[in-house]
Amino acid sequence: MENSIQQRKKSNFGGLICGCMALIIGFSTAVAAPLEQPSALGGLDRNYTRISPNGEVDLLDRPAMLVHQPERSVLLDIAKAGNRIVAVGERGIVILSDDNGKTWRQAKVPTSVSLISVDFPSSTQGWVVGHSGIVLHTKDGGETWVRQLDGMVAARIAFEAAQSDLKRMGADNETAKSHSAAAHTLVDEGADKPFLDLKFKNEKEGIIVGAFGLVFHTLDGGATWTSWVNRIDNPNGFHFYTIQIIDDLIFLAGEQGLFCCSKDGGKTFKRIVTPYRGSYFCSVVSQSGRLLIAGMNGNAYWYDDQNENFTRIDVPVPVSFSASITGTDGYIFLANQAGDILRGREQDQALSVLDGPRMVQTASLIQLLDGSFVVVGVGGVRQFPLSQNNDGKAGGAM
């Protein structure tokens, strides 16, 4: 019998992925050599080299090439690290700006796989996730990076967790058997599953999520990782695209309306039916701590965790959302794949489109102190200044 991963690979990865998301979730084509005895919980064994079918060193182990004008590369996420801006993208590119995005320089990175999401819980400590299950960490605001995890090691962690559950729950338990089979497939197929988003509560505790329902947790800044896959009701192995953390509340959202919530810091998760059965690509938390999820075809909802219900937001353009951030003065901002930036407040039931330049297939954005935006996507970096038609009320800095 096929497990959920095998079934979904035969069905075009189980769902429609559009625009930038097709770039983000692309799977590696290199074949990984067997990993030699990784440690049980993610201490990366470095005594191995992956070889691609043509005999070259795998992209995982190949340092990113330094390129001319890296700010024009395909970039998939952007974040603030104190006063610094850090953007990440294809081919392992990480770029840094210390002047609000006017000039950029490329950091040295120990991998050439595409990097999808970046998070800095402080000005110095940051993490990046991406293709082939890569997790990179910096202690110096993005100047230098080290690899903490990859898909081969992550697969071993998931497999060990599944085997432990199988032993505890019994060999006849169908759920345990299904998880064990899926984890075995992860090991067999190697490092081809991307991590798609991450969130760190502080410099020690963080969660990463990805394709086929991958969820991993760390309490020691990424030195070790624990698989949470078996804690979540996701038998079809749908992808998780976005995560938010509010104290002990953890929200995961993704493919085909998948939405899961934990109210106890990740010990247990409840799957909650959403009004929309399409995919959710991004999420944001308002200043008051309210969650918004947004995704395909301009669908966006506020979520009330007390009553477990959703309130639809009116959106003037039916284009898939790709990114969302919180501003000041109660404003939230969402970017879509047509290059629009939309604005709304928690008390509003509708979003409005800001006047300004467009970047087709926008992947992510941040807001500067003057209220303008730095946007990244297929076209690299672009500034989005405020228009007078926006009444000067774009919210303010993050």
PDB file of N, CA and C in Angstrom, residues 7-41:
ATOM      1  N   GLN A   7       1.524   8.666  -2.709  1.00  0.00           N
ATOM      2  CA  GLN A   7       0.271   8.980  -3.384  1.00  0.00           C
ATOM      3  C   GLN A   7       0.268  10.411  -3.891  1.00  0.00           C
ATOM      4  N   ARG A   8       0.772  11.338  -3.081  1.00  0.00           N
ATOM      5  CA  ARG A   8       0.715  12.746  -3.461  1.00  0.00           C
ATOM      6  C   ARG A   8       1.714  13.079  -4.542  1.00  0.00           C
ATOM      7  N   LYS A   9       2.849  12.386  -4.571  1.00  0.00           N
ATOM      8  CA  LYS A   9       3.800  12.623  -5.646  1.00  0.00           C
ATOM      9  C   LYS A   9       3.232  12.193  -6.994  1.00  0.00           C
ATOM     10  N   LYS A  10       2.386  11.168  -6.983  1.00  0.00           N
ATOM     11  CA  LYS A  10       1.762  10.718  -8.222  1.00  0.00           C
ATOM     12  C   LYS A  10       0.650  11.646  -8.676  1.00  0.00           C
ATOM     13  N   SER A  11       0.198  12.529  -7.796  1.00  0.00           N
ATOM     14  CA  SER A  11      -0.904  13.436  -8.141  1.00  0.00           C
ATOM     15  C   SER A  11      -0.413  14.876  -8.205  1.00  0.00           C
ATOM     16  N   ASN A  12       0.769  15.064  -8.822  1.00  0.00           N
ATOM     17  CA  ASN A  12       1.329  16.411  -8.998  1.00  0.00           C
ATOM     18  C   ASN A  12       1.503  17.116  -7.667  1.00  0.00           C
ATOM     19  N   PHE A  13       2.014  16.368  -6.671  1.00  0.00           N
ATOM     20  CA  PHE A  13       2.284  16.889  -5.341  1.00  0.00           C
ATOM     21  C   PHE A  13       1.022  17.335  -4.631  1.00  0.00           C
ATOM     22  N   GLY A  14      -0.126  16.837  -5.108  1.00  0.00           N
ATOM     23  CA  GLY A  14      -1.358  16.957  -4.341  1.00  0.00           C
ATOM     24  C   GLY A  14      -2.064  18.275  -4.382  1.00  0.00           C
ATOM     25  N   GLY A  15      -1.700  19.199  -5.266  1.00  0.00           N
ATOM     26  CA  GLY A  15      -2.464  20.436  -5.277  1.00  0.00           C
ATOM     27  C   GLY A  15      -1.912  21.439  -6.260  1.00  0.00           C
ATOM     28  N   LEU A  16      -2.675  22.477  -6.509  1.00  0.00           N
ATOM     29  CA  LEU A  16      -2.295  23.524  -7.427  1.00  0.00           C
ATOM     30  C   LEU A  16      -1.364  24.503  -6.730  1.00  0.00           C
ATOM     31  N   ILE A  17      -0.252  24.798  -7.386  1.00  0.00           N
ATOM     32  CA  ILE A  17       0.687  25.791  -6.874  1.00  0.00           C
ATOM     33  C   ILE A  17       0.884  26.815  -7.977  1.00  0.00           C
ATOM     34  N   CYS A  18       0.752  28.097  -7.668  1.00  0.00           N
ATOM     35  CA  CYS A  18       0.752  29.100  -8.718  1.00  0.00           C
ATOM     36  C   CYS A  18       1.844  30.128  -8.493  1.00  0.00           C
ATOM     37  N   GLY A  19       2.235  30.795  -9.606  1.00  0.00           N
ATOM     38  CA  GLY A  19       3.153  31.911  -9.550  1.00  0.00           C
ATOM     39  C   GLY A  19       4.424  31.621  -8.796  1.00  0.00           C
ATOM     40  N   CYS A  20       4.734  32.520  -7.839  1.00  0.00           N
ATOM     41  CA  CYS A  20       5.956  32.384  -7.048  1.00  0.00           C
ATOM     42  C   CYS A  20       5.989  31.076  -6.276  1.00  0.00           C
ATOM     43  N   MET A  21       4.830  30.548  -5.889  1.00  0.00           N
ATOM     44  CA  MET A  21       4.827  29.323  -5.103  1.00  0.00           C
ATOM     45  C   MET A  21       5.428  28.171  -5.880  1.00  0.00           C
ATOM     46  N   ALA A  22       5.307  28.187  -7.203  1.00  0.00           N
ATOM     47  CA  ALA A  22       5.926  27.137  -8.002  1.00  0.00           C
ATOM     48  C   ALA A  22       7.436  27.196  -7.865  1.00  0.00           C
ATOM     49  N   LEU A  23       7.993  28.409  -7.794  1.00  0.00           N
ATOM     50  CA  LEU A  23       9.424  28.556  -7.576  1.00  0.00           C
ATOM     51  C   LEU A  23       9.804  28.119  -6.170  1.00  0.00           C
ATOM     52  N   ILE A  24       8.974  28.494  -5.212  1.00  0.00           N
ATOM     53  CA  ILE A  24       9.296  28.243  -3.819  1.00  0.00           C
ATOM     54  C   ILE A  24       9.329  26.766  -3.494  1.00  0.00           C
ATOM     55  N   ILE A  25       8.365  26.007  -4.028  1.00  0.00           N
ATOM     56  CA  ILE A  25       8.240  24.622  -3.606  1.00  0.00           C
ATOM     57  C   ILE A  25       8.930  23.648  -4.544  1.00  0.00           C
ATOM     58  N   GLY A  26       9.682  24.146  -5.525  1.00  0.00           N
ATOM     59  CA  GLY A  26      10.373  23.262  -6.451  1.00  0.00           C
ATOM     60  C   GLY A  26      11.235  22.249  -5.719  1.00  0.00           C
ATOM     61  N   PHE A  27      11.246  21.030  -6.220  1.00  0.00           N
ATOM     62  CA  PHE A  27      11.952  19.954  -5.532  1.00  0.00           C
ATOM     63  C   PHE A  27      13.298  19.697  -6.188  1.00  0.00           C
ATOM     64  N   SER A  28      14.279  19.293  -5.395  1.00  0.00           N
ATOM     65  CA  SER A  28      15.614  19.021  -5.887  1.00  0.00           C
ATOM     66  C   SER A  28      15.606  17.819  -6.817  1.00  0.00           C
ATOM     67  N   THR A  29      16.486  17.830  -7.811  1.00  0.00           N
ATOM     68  CA  THR A  29      16.594  16.710  -8.734  1.00  0.00           C
ATOM     69  C   THR A  29      17.806  15.845  -8.457  1.00  0.00           C
ATOM     70  N   ALA A  30      18.733  16.323  -7.666  1.00  0.00           N
ATOM     71  CA  ALA A  30      19.923  15.530  -7.374  1.00  0.00           C
ATOM     72  C   ALA A  30      19.579  14.339  -6.498  1.00  0.00           C
ATOM     73  N   VAL A  31      20.308  13.256  -6.687  1.00  0.00           N
ATOM     74  CA  VAL A  31      20.115  12.059  -5.883  1.00  0.00           C
ATOM     75  C   VAL A  31      21.131  12.061  -4.758  1.00  0.00           C
ATOM     76  N   ALA A  32      20.663  11.913  -3.544  1.00  0.00           N
ATOM     77  CA  ALA A  32      21.542  11.983  -2.381  1.00  0.00           C
ATOM     78  C   ALA A  32      22.118  10.620  -2.065  1.00  0.00           C
ATOM     79  N   ALA A  33      23.410  10.590  -1.788  1.00  0.00           N
ATOM     80  CA  ALA A  33      24.026   9.360  -1.314  1.00  0.00           C
ATOM     81  C   ALA A  33      23.574   9.092   0.106  1.00  0.00           C
ATOM     82  N   PRO A  34      23.558   7.829   0.542  1.00  0.00           N
ATOM     83  CA  PRO A  34      23.100   7.514   1.897  1.00  0.00           C
ATOM     84  C   PRO A  34      23.887   8.275   2.952  1.00  0.00           C
ATOM     85  N   LEU A  35      23.179   8.742   3.948  1.00  0.00           N
ATOM     86  CA  LEU A  35      23.802   9.467   5.045  1.00  0.00           C
ATOM     87  C   LEU A  35      24.433   8.490   6.015  1.00  0.00           C
ATOM     88  N   GLU A  36      25.640   8.755   6.406  1.00  0.00           N
ATOM     89  CA  GLU A  36      26.363   7.852   7.298  1.00  0.00           C
ATOM     90  C   GLU A  36      26.095   8.198   8.748  1.00  0.00           C
ATOM     91  N   GLN A  37      25.169   7.471   9.348  1.00  0.00           N
ATOM     92  CA  GLN A  37      24.909   7.511  10.782  1.00  0.00           C
ATOM     93  C   GLN A  37      24.780   8.919  11.351  1.00  0.00           C
ATOM     94  N   PRO A  38      23.730   9.650  10.999  1.00  0.00           N
ATOM     95  CA  PRO A  38      23.522  10.934  11.661  1.00  0.00           C
ATOM     96  C   PRO A  38      23.131  10.713  13.107  1.00  0.00           C
ATOM     97  N   SER A  39      23.393  11.688  13.937  1.00  0.00           N
ATOM     98  CA  SER A  39      23.018  11.555  15.338  1.00  0.00           C
ATOM     99  C   SER A  39      21.503  11.597  15.469  1.00  0.00           C
ATOM    100  N   ALA A  40      21.002  11.134  16.593  1.00  0.00           N
ATOM    101  CA  ALA A  40      19.579  10.854  16.730  1.00  0.00           C
ATOM    102  C   ALA A  40      18.693  12.081  16.567  1.00  0.00           C
ATOM    103  N   LEU A  41      19.124  13.226  17.064  1.00  0.00           N
ATOM    104  CA  LEU A  41      18.244  14.387  17.022  1.00  0.00           C
ATOM    105  C   LEU A  41      18.893  15.568  16.322  1.00  0.00           C
TER     106      LEU A  41
END
